[in-house]
Each structure stands twice: as C-alpha cells, then as structure tokens.
CSV table of C-alpha atoms and ligand atoms in Angstrom, one decimal:
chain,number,residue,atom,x,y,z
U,1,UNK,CA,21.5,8.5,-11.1
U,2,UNK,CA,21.4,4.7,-11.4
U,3,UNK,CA,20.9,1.8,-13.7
U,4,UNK,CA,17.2,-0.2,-13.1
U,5,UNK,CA,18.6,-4.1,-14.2
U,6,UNK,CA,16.7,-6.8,-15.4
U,7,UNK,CA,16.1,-8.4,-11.9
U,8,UNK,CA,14.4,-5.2,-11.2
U,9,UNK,CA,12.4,-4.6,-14.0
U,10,UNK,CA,9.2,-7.2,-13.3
U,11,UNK,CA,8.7,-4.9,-10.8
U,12,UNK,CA,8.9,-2.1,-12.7
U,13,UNK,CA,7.0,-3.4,-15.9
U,14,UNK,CA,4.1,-5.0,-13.2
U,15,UNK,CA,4.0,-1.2,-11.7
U,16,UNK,CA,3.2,0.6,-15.1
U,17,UNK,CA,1.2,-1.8,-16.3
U,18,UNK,CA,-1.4,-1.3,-13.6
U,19,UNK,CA,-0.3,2.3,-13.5
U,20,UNK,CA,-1.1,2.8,-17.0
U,21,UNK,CA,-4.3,0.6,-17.5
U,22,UNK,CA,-6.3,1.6,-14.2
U,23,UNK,CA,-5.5,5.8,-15.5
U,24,UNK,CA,-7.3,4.4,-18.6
U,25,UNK,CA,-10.4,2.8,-16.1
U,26,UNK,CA,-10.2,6.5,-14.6
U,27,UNK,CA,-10.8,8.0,-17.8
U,28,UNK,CA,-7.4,9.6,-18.0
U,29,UNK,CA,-5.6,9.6,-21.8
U,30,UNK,CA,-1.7,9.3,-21.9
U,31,UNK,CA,0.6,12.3,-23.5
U,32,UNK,CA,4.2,12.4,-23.5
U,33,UNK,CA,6.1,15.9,-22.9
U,34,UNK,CA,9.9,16.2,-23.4
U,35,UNK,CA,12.4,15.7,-20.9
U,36,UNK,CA,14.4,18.9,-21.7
U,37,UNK,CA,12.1,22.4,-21.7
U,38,UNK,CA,12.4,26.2,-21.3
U,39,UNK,CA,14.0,26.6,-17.7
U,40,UNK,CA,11.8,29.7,-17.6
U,41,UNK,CA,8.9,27.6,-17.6
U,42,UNK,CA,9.9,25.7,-14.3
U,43,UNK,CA,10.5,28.9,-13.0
U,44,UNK,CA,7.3,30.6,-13.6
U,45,UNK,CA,5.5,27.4,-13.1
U,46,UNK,CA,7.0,25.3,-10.2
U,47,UNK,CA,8.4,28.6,-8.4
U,48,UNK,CA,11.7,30.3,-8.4
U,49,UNK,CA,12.2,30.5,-4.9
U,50,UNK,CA,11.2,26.5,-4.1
U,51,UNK,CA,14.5,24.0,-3.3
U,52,UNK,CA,13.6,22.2,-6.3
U,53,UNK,CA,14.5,25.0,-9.1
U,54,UNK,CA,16.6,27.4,-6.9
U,55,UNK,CA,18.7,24.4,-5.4
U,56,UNK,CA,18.0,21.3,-7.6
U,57,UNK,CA,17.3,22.0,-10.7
U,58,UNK,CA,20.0,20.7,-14.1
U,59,UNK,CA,20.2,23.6,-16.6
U,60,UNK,CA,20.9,22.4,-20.0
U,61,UNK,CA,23.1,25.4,-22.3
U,62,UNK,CA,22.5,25.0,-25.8
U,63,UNK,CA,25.6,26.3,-27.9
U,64,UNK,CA,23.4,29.3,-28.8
U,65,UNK,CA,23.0,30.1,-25.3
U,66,UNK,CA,19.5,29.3,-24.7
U,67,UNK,CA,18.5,28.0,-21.2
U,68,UNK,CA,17.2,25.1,-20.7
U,69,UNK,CA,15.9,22.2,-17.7
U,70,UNK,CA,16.1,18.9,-17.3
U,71,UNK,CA,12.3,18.8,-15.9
U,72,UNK,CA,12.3,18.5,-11.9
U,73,UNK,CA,8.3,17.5,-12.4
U,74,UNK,CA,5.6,17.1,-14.8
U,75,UNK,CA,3.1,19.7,-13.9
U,76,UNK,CA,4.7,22.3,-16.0
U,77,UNK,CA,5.1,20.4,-19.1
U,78,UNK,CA,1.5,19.2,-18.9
U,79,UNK,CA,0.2,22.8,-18.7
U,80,UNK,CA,1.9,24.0,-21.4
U,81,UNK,CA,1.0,20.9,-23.4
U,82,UNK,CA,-2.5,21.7,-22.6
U,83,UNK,CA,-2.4,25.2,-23.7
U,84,UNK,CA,-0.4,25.4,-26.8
U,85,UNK,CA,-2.3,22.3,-28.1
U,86,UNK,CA,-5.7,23.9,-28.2
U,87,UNK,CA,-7.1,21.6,-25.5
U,88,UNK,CA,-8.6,24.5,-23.9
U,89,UNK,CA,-11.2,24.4,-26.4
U,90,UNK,CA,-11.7,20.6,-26.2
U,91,UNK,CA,-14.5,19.8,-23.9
U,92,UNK,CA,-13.6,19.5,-20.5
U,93,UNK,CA,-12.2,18.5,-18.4
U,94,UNK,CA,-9.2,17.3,-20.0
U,95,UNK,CA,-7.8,14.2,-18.2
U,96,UNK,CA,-4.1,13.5,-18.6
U,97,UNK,CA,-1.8,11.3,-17.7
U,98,UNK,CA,2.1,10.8,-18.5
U,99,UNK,CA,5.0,8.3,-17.1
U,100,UNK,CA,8.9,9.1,-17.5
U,101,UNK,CA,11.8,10.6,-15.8
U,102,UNK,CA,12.3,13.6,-13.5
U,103,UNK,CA,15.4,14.8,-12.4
U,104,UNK,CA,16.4,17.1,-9.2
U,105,UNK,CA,20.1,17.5,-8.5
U,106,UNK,CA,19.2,16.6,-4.7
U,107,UNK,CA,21.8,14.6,-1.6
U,108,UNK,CA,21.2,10.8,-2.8
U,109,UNK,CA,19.9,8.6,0.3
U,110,UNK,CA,17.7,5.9,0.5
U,111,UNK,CA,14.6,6.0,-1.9
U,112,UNK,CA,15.6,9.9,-3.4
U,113,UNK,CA,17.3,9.4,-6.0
U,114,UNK,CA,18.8,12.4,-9.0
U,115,UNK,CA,16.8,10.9,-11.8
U,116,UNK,CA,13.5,9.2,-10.4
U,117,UNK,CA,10.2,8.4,-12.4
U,118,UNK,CA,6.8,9.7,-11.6
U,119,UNK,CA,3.5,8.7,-13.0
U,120,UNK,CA,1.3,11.9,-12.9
U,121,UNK,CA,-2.4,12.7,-13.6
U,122,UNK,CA,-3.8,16.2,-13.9
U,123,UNK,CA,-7.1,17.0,-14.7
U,124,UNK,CA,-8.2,20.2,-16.6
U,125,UNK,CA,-10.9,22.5,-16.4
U,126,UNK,CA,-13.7,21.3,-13.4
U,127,UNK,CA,-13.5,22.9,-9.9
U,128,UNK,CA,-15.3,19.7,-8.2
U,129,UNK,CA,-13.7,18.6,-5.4
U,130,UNK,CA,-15.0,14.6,-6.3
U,131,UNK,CA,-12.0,15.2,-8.5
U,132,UNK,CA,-9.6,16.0,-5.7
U,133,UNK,CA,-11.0,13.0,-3.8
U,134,UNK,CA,-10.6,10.8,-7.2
U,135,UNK,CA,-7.0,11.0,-7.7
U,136,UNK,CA,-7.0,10.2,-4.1
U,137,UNK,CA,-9.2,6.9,-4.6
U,138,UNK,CA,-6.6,6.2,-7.3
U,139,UNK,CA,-3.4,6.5,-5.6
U,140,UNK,CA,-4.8,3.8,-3.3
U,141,UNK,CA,-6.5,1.9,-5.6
U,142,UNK,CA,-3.2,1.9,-7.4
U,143,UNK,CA,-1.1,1.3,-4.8
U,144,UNK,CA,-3.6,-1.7,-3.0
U,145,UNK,CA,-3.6,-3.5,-6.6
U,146,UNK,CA,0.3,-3.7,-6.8
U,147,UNK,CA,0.6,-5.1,-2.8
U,148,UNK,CA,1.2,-2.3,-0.9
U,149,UNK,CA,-1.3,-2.0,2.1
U,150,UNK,CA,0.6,0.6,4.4
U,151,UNK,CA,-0.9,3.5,3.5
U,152,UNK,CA,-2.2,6.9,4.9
U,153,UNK,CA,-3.0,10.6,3.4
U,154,UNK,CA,-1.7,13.8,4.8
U,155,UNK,CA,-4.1,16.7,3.6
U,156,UNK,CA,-4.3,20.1,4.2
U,157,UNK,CA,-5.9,23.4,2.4
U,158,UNK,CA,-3.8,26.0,1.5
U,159,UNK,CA,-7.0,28.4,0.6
U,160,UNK,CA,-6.7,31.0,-2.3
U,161,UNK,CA,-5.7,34.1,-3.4
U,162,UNK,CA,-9.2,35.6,-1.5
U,163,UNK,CA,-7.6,34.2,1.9
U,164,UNK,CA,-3.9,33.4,1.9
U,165,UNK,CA,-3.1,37.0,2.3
U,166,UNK,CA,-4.6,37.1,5.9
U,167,UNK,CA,-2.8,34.1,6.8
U,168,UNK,CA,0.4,34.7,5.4
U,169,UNK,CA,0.3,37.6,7.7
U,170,UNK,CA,-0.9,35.9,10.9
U,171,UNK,CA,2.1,33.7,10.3
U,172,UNK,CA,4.3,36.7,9.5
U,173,UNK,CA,3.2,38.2,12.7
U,174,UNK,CA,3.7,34.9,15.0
U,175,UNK,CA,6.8,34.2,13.4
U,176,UNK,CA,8.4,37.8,13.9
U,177,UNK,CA,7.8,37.7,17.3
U,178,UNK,CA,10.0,34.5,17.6
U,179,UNK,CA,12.9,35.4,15.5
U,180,UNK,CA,15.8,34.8,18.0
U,181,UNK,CA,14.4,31.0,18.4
U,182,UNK,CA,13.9,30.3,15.2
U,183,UNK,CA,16.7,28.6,12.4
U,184,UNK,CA,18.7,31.5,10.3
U,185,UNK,CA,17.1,29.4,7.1
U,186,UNK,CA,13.3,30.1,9.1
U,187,UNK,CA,14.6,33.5,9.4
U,188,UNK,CA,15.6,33.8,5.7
U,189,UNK,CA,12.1,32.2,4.7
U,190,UNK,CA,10.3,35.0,6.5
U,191,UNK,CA,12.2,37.6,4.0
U,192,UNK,CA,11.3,35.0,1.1
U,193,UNK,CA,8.0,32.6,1.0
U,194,UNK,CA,6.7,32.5,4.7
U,195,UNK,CA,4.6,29.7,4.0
U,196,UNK,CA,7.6,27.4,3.5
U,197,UNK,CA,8.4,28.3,7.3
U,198,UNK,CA,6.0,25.4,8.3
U,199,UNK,CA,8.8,23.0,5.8
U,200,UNK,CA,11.0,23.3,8.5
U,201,UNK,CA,12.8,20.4,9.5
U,202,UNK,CA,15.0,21.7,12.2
U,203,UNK,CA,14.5,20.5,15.5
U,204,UNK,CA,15.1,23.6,17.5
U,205,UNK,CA,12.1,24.9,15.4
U,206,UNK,CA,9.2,22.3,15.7
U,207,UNK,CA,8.1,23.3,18.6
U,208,UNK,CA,7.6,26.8,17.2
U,209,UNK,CA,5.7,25.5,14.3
U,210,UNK,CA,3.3,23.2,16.3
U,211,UNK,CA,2.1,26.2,17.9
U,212,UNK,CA,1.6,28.4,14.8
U,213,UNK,CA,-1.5,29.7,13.3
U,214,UNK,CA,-3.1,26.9,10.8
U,215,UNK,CA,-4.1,27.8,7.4
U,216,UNK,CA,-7.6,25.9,7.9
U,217,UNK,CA,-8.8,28.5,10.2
U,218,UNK,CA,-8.4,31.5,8.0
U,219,UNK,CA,-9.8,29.7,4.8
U,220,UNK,CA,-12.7,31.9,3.3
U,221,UNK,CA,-16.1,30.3,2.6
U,222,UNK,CA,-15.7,29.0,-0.8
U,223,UNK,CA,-12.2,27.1,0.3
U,224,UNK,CA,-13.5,25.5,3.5
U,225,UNK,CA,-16.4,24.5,1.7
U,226,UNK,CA,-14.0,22.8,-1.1
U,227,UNK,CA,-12.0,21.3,1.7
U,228,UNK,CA,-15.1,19.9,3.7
U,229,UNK,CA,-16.6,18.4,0.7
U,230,UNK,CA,-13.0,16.5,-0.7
U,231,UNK,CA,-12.9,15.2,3.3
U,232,UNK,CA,-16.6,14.2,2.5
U,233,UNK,CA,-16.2,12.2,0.2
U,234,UNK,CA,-12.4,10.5,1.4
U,235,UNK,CA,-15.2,9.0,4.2
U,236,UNK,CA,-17.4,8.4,2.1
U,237,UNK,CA,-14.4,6.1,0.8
U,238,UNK,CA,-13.8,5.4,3.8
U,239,UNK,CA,-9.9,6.1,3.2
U,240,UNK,CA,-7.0,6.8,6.2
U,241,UNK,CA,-6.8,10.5,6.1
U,242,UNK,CA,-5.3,12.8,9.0
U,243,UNK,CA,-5.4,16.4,8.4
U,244,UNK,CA,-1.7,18.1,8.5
U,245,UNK,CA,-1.7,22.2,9.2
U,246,UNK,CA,1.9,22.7,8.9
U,247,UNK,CA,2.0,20.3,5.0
U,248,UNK,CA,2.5,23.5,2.7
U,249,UNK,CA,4.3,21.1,-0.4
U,250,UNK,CA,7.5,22.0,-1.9
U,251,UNK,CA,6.2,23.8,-5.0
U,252,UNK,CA,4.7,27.0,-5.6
U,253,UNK,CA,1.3,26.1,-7.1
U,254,UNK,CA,-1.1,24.8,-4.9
U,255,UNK,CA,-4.1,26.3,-4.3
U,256,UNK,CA,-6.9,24.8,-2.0
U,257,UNK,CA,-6.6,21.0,-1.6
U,258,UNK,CA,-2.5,19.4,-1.1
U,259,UNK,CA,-2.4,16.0,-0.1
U,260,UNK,CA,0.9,13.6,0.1
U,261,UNK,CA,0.4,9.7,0.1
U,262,UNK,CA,2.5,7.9,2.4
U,263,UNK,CA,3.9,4.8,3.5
U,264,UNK,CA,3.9,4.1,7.3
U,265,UNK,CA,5.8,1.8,8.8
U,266,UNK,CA,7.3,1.7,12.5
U,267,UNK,CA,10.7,0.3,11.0
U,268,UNK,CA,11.0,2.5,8.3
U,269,UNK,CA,8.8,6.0,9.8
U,270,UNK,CA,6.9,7.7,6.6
U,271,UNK,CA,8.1,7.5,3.0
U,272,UNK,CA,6.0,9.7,0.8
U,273,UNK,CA,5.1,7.9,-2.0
U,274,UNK,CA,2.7,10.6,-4.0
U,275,UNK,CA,2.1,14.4,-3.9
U,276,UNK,CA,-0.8,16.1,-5.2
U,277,UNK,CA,-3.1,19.2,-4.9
U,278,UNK,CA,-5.0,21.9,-6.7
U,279,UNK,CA,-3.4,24.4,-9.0
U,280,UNK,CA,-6.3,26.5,-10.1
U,281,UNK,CA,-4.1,29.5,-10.8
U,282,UNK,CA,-1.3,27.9,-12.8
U,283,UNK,CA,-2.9,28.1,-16.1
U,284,UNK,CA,-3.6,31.3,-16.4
U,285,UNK,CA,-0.1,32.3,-14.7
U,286,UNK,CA,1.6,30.8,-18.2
U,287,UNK,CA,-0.4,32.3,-20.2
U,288,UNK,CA,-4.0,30.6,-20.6
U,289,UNK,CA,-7.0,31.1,-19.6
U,290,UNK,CA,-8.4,31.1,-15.9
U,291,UNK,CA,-8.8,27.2,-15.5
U,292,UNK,CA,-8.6,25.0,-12.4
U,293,UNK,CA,-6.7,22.1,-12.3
U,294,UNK,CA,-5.7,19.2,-10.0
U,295,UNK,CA,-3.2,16.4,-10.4
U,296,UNK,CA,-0.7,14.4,-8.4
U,297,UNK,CA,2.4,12.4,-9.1
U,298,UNK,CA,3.9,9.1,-7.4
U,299,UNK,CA,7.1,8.1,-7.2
U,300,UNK,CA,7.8,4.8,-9.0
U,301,UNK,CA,11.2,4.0,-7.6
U,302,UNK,CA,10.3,4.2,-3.9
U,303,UNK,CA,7.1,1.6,-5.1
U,304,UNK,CA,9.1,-0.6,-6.6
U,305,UNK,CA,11.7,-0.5,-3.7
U,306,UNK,CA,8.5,-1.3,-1.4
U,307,UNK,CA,7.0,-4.1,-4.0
U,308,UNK,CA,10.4,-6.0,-3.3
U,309,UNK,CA,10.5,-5.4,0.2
U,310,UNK,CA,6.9,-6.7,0.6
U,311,UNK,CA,7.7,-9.9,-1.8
U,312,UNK,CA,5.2,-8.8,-4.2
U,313,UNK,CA,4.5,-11.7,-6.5
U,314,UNK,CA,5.6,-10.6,-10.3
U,315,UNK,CA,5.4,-13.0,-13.2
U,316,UNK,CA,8.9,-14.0,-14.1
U,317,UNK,CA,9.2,-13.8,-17.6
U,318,UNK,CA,6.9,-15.5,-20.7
U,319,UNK,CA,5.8,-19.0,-20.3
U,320,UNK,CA,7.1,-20.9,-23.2
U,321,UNK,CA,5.4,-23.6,-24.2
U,322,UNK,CA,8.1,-25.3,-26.5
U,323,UNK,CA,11.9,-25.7,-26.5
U,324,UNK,CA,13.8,-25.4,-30.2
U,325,UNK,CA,16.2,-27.8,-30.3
U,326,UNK,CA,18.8,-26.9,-33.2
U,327,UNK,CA,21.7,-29.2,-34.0
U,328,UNK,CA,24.2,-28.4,-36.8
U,329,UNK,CA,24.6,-25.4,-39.3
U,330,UNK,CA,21.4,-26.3,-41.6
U,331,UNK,CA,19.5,-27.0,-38.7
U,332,UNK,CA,20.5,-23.6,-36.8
U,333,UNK,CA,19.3,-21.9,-40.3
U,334,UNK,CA,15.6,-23.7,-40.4
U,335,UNK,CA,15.0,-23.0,-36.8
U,336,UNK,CA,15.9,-19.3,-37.3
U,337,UNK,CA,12.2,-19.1,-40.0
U,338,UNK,CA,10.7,-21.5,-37.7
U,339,UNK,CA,11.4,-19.4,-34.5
U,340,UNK,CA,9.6,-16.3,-36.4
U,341,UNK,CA,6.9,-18.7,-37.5
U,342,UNK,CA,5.8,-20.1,-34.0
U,343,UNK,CA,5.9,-17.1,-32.9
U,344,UNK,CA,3.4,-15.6,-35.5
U,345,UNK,CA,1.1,-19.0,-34.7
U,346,UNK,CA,1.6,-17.5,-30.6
U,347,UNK,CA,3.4,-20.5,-29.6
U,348,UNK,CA,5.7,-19.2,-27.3
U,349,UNK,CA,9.2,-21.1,-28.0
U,350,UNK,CA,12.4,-21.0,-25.9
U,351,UNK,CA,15.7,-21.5,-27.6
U,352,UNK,CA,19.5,-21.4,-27.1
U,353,UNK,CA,20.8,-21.1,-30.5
U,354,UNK,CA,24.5,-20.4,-29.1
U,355,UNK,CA,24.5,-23.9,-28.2
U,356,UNK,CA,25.3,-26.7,-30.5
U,357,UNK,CA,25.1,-29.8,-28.0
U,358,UNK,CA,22.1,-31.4,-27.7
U,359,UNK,CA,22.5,-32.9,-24.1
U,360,UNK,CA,23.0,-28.8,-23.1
U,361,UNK,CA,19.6,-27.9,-25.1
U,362,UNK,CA,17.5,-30.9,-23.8
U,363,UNK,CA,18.3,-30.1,-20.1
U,364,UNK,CA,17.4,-26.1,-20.3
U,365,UNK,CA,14.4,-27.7,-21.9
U,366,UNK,CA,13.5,-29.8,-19.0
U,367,UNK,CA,14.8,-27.2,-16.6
U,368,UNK,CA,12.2,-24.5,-18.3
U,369,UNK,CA,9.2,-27.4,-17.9
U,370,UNK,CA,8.1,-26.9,-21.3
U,371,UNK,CA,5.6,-29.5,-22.8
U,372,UNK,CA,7.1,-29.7,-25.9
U,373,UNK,CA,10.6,-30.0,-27.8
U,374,UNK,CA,11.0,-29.5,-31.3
U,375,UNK,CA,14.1,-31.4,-32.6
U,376,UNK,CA,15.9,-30.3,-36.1
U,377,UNK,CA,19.1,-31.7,-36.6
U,378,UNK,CA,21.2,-31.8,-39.7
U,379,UNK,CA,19.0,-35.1,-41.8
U,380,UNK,CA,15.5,-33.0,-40.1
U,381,UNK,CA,16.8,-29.9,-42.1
U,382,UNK,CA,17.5,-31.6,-45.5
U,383,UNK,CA,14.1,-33.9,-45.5
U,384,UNK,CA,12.0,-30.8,-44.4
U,385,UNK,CA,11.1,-32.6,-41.3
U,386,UNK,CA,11.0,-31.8,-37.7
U,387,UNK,CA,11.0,-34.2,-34.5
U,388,UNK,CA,8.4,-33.8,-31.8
U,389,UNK,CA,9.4,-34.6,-28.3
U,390,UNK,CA,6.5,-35.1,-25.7
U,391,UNK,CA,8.9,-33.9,-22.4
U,392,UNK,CA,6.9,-36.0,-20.1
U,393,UNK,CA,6.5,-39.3,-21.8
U,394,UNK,CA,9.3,-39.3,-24.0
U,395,UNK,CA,7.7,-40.2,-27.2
U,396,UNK,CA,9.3,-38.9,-30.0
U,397,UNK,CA,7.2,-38.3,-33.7
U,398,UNK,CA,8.7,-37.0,-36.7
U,399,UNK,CA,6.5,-34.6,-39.0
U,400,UNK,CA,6.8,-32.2,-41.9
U,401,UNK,CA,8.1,-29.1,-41.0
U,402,UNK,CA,5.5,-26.8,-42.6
U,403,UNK,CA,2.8,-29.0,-40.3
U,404,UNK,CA,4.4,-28.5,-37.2
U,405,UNK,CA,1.9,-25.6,-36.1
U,406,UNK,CA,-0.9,-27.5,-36.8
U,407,UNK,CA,0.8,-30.5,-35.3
U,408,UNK,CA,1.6,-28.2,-31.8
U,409,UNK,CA,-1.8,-27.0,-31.5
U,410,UNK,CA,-4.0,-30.1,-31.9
U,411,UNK,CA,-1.7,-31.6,-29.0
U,412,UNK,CA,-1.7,-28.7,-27.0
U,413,UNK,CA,-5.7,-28.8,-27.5
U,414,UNK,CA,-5.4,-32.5,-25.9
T,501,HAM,P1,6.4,15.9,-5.6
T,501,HAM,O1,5.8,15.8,-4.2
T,501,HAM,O2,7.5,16.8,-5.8
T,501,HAM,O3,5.2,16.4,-6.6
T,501,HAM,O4,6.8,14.5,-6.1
T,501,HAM,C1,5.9,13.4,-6.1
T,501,HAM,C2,6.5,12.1,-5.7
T,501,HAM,O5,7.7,11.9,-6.5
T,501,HAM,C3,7.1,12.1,-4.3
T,501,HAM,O6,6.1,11.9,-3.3
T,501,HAM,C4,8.1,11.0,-4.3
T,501,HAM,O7,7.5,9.8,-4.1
T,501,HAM,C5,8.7,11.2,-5.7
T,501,HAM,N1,10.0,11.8,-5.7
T,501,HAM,C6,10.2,13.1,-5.6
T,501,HAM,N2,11.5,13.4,-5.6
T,501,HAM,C7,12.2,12.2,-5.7
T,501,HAM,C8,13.5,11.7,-5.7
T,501,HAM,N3,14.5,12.6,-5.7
T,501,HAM,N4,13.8,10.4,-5.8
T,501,HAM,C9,12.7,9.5,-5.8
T,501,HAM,N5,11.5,9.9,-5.8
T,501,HAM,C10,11.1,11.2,-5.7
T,501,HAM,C11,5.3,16.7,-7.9
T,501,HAM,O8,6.3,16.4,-8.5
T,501,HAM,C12,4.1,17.3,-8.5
T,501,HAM,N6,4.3,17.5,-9.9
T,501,HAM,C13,2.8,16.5,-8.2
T,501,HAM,C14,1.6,17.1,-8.8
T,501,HAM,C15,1.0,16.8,-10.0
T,501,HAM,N7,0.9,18.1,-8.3
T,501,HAM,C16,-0.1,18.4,-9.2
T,501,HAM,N8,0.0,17.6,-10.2
C-alpha cells in the first residue's frame, strides 16, 4: 500500500473527472458501497476457489467474531446494493457506477499494487449485447479522452450454464490425458476449477494450452449468437479486438461475454488496464432474482502511471487572478475577510499570509503572473482602504476596501 502525493494527484483528479462525468454521458448514476463487507459475500460472489479470495483476500475480525473483507472488487458490493435496495423493482436496467479502493493481499511489482482503485460500471437487468459492446466503447472512449492511445481488447465467451458443462469436460478429458506434462498447480486445478487451467502462466505448460479445446466452439446457440452480435457491433465501432480462447478471468462469475482492456507496448509487453464481462447468474446466486448483468472495472493507478509516462497535459493547479499582499498584524486580519470575500465574488486570489515582507510577497506575485496585487498594509487597514497594483504597468490606485470587487471586475472587464 502506498501514499498518492500531491505531484501525483492532477493526474489522478484529471482521471476521475472524465471518469465520473463521461459514466454520467453514458447514462450511468454513482453509488458508493462500503469498503469493509460480509467475507461470505466475496466468497459466494467472486468465488471461493479464485486467487483473489482464497490467496488474497484481508479478513477483518470484529471483537464479536464476525468475519469480515476488505473488498478485493466491486461487483459484489454492487449486487447486493442492487438487491437489498429494492432496485429490482425500479425500471430497468439499472446503470451503476462507483469509484474507491480495492484491496488484494497480492506480491507488489510494478503497476499491482495491495490497495489499488477501480472505477466500475455494471448494468442491471437487459440481456442485449449493445450493452456488452458499450462498456467497451467507454473504456476507450475513456481511456482516448485522458491520452492514452495504445490500446487493444482481448475477448472471449465463456458460454453458460446450457454449454459450459460439455466444455469443461472436453477440457477435463484433453487435460487428463496430459497430466505428466503439465505443472503440479495445472494438476491441482483439474481437481478444483478446470477452467482456470487455461490461467496458466507456466512455461512448460503453454504449449499444452495452445493446443486445448476452445470454449467458442462448444458455445450453444443462444451464446454464439450473443458473442457474434457484441463482435458486431465492436466493428461496427470499428475498435481493436482479437479474440483470446484460453482468457477465462480470475473470478468466478462470468458468463458469456469477458473482455480485458490492455495496453500494448513493445517496451513494456501488455498491461491490463480494465476487466469486464457478463454475470447473468450472480444475482440470483445471492439471493435475487434471475437478472443478467454486465460491468467492468479499470484500474486507476496503472492509468495514471501511463498518463505520466505519456506526458499527459494536466492543469497545474487554479489560475489566480490576484495576489493578497498583507503587511503587519491589522493588515494580516482585513485580508483574512477579504480573502473569504474574493472568493465568494470568484476572484481567485493567491496569498502567503506566513510572510510578513513585502519584497517576498511581490515576487511570488510576479512569479504566479497574476494581473493584479491587492496591497493592505498597516495605514490601508485603519483608513478602510486597499492599494491596487497593475503587475504589468506598475500603477498603483488606492480604493475603499468594500469597493475593491467592484473595482477588480470592471478592470478585469478591460
Ligand atoms: P479485475 O480484472 O480483477 O476485474 O480488475 C480490473 C482491473 O483492476 C485490472 O484490469 C487492473 O487494471 C486493476 N487491478 C487489479 N488488481 C490490481 C492491483 N493489485 N493493483 C493495481 N491494479 C489492479 C474486477 O475487479 C471485476 N470486478 C470487473 C467487473 C466489473 N466485472 C464485472 N463487473
């Protein structure tokens, strides 16, 4: 876990800006779901047997002995959310959206970090696969907006209850055959979740799972038509897809339609900026009713560590249009109200009120290019006057404080 300093955070605050306001352009409303929840419901809902809950997931013990997670993902949180806030009944679908941490107990390296932040959509209650292809368009729509241009999808189906069966068991039987050649974790994840054999990173596997049955050739009719029509409209788009048999996604979920949004560089090979994919089971697997669903997530840290890299321009902090000059205890006082009152009038006005020279204040002034500074000294302070200092030409007018506003804005109207 790290700190995110100030130098970083234009990035950031320029990320979830766009994040946030092109969700709303998609039609997507934002919720907020807690950090800490039932562990159970990571269990049931992200999968017991995946690396994220069995290997990296932080338990939180209450004192009365209750179990609880640090969330690993959002998913969960927004399915329950969705069900025990009666938006079931709403009419749908429901489009959600939600920024914040996540936290997986993983090996720290470059871009994974233990607590990262996601910014996930997930839409309730419509089948359509224009929906699948939508959160698509957005990922890249997202992703062009803040600078980043590298990009490429990885999709694959992963069919339904109907036909995962068959192909679970042509994988099963290839697999089996090839036990001896395969890694003891392969052979573990035969016993365990034979789908997750095609995760496998170890090298004295891959050539194993090239050759192994794809999941796109046993999908029944109503999948493969789902799949063909999201691929549809991706040309339609006309966005960089390739299709990837052996992506099965690291959660327990997904039904039809995964997808993973990457960054592709030769330098740097693939980061994977996004996940996504159907879920049309999950709902009713917590407890609601039979509803599909589709969402993804992307990882805000590994966007921001690319915004930097590609010298993404950010605005550098507010422009301030005049500099408050304070000189001596009275005149530290006034400009204190006067600060508040500029402000109020949206006159954006710098200041350094821990320093009492005026030489230090004029030159931070100049330095900040500022059109204006506003003088008020000691004798300003007592007559209820303030100096105005034109930074450019140097002239120099006194006026009543309580005009100053007025003063500011006809010459900022010139
Ligand atoms: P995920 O693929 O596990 O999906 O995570 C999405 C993204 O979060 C990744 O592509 C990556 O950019 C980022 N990420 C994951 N782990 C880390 C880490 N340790 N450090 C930095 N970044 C990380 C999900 O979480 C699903 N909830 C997505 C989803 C939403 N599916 C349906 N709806």
């Amino acid at each position: 876990m790290r700190d995110i300093l100030q130098q970083d955070m234009l990035f950031w605050d320029k990320l979830i800006k766009s994040g946030q306001e092109l969700a709303e352009d998609y039609g997507f409303q934002k919720i907020e779901t807690p950090i800490v929840e039932d562990a159970e419901l990571f269990i049931r809902g992200t999968g017991a047997t995946t690396d994220i809950v069995s290997k990296e997931m932080y338990f939180v013990k209450t004192a009365g002995g209750a179990s609880l997670a640090l969330r690993p993902e959002g998913t969960p949180g927004a399915v329950r959310a969705y069900m025990e806030n009666g938006m079931a009944s709403l009419p749908q679908p429901i489009k959600l959206f939600y920024y914040g941490p996540m936290f997986r107990h993983e090996q720290p390296q470059a871009g994974r970090f233990r607590q990262f932040y996601q910014l996930g959509l997930e839409i309730f209650g419509d089948p359509g696969a224009v929906l699948d292809a939508q959160l698509i368009q957005f990922c890249f729509h997202l992703l062009r907006s803040v600078g980043l241009k590298k990009i490429n999808i990885q999709i694959n189906s992963l069919g339904c209850p109907q036909c995962r069966p068959s192909y679970r068991k042509a994988l099963l039987d290839y697999y089996r055959h090839r036990k001896e050649k395969i890694c003891p974790d392969c052979n573990r994840r035969i016993k365990e979740n034979p789908l997750r054999l095609l995760d496998c990173k170890e090298e004295k596997c891959q050539p194993i799972k090239t050759q192994a049955p794809a999941m796109v050739d046993y999908l029944c009719d109503e999948c493969r038509k789902h799949f063909k029509e999201v691929l549809e409209f991706l040309d339609e788009l006309e966005l960089p897809y390739f299709l990837n048999n052996s992506m099965v996604r690291g959660l327990d979920y997904y039904t039809k339609t995964v997808f993973e949004i990457f960054w592709e560089e030769e330098e740097m090979g693939q980061i994977a900026l996004g996940g996504g994919g159907r879920y049309d089971n999950l709902v009713k697997e917590l407890g609601g009713k039979p509803t599909p669903a589709v969402g993804v997530a992307l990882g805000l840290d590994r966007i921001v560590e690319l915004m930097k890299k590609e010298q993404v321009k950010v605005i550098s902090g507010p422009n301030f249009k005049v500099f408050l000059v304070q000189l001596g205890l009275m005149g530290k006082k006034k400009s204190l109200r006067l600060f508040e009152k500029l402000h109020q009038a949206g006159i954006l006005a710098a200041e350094s009120m821990s320093r009492d020279s005026i030489k230090a204040q004029m030159k931070i002034a100049d330095k900040l290019g500022v059109r204006f500074a506003l003088i008020l000294g000691q004798q300003e302070a007592l007559d209820g006057t303030i100096i105005i200092r034109d930074m450019q030409s140097g002239v120099q007018e006194t006026v009543p404080q309580e005009k100053v506003v007025d003063e500011l804005k006809k010459r900022f109207k010139k």
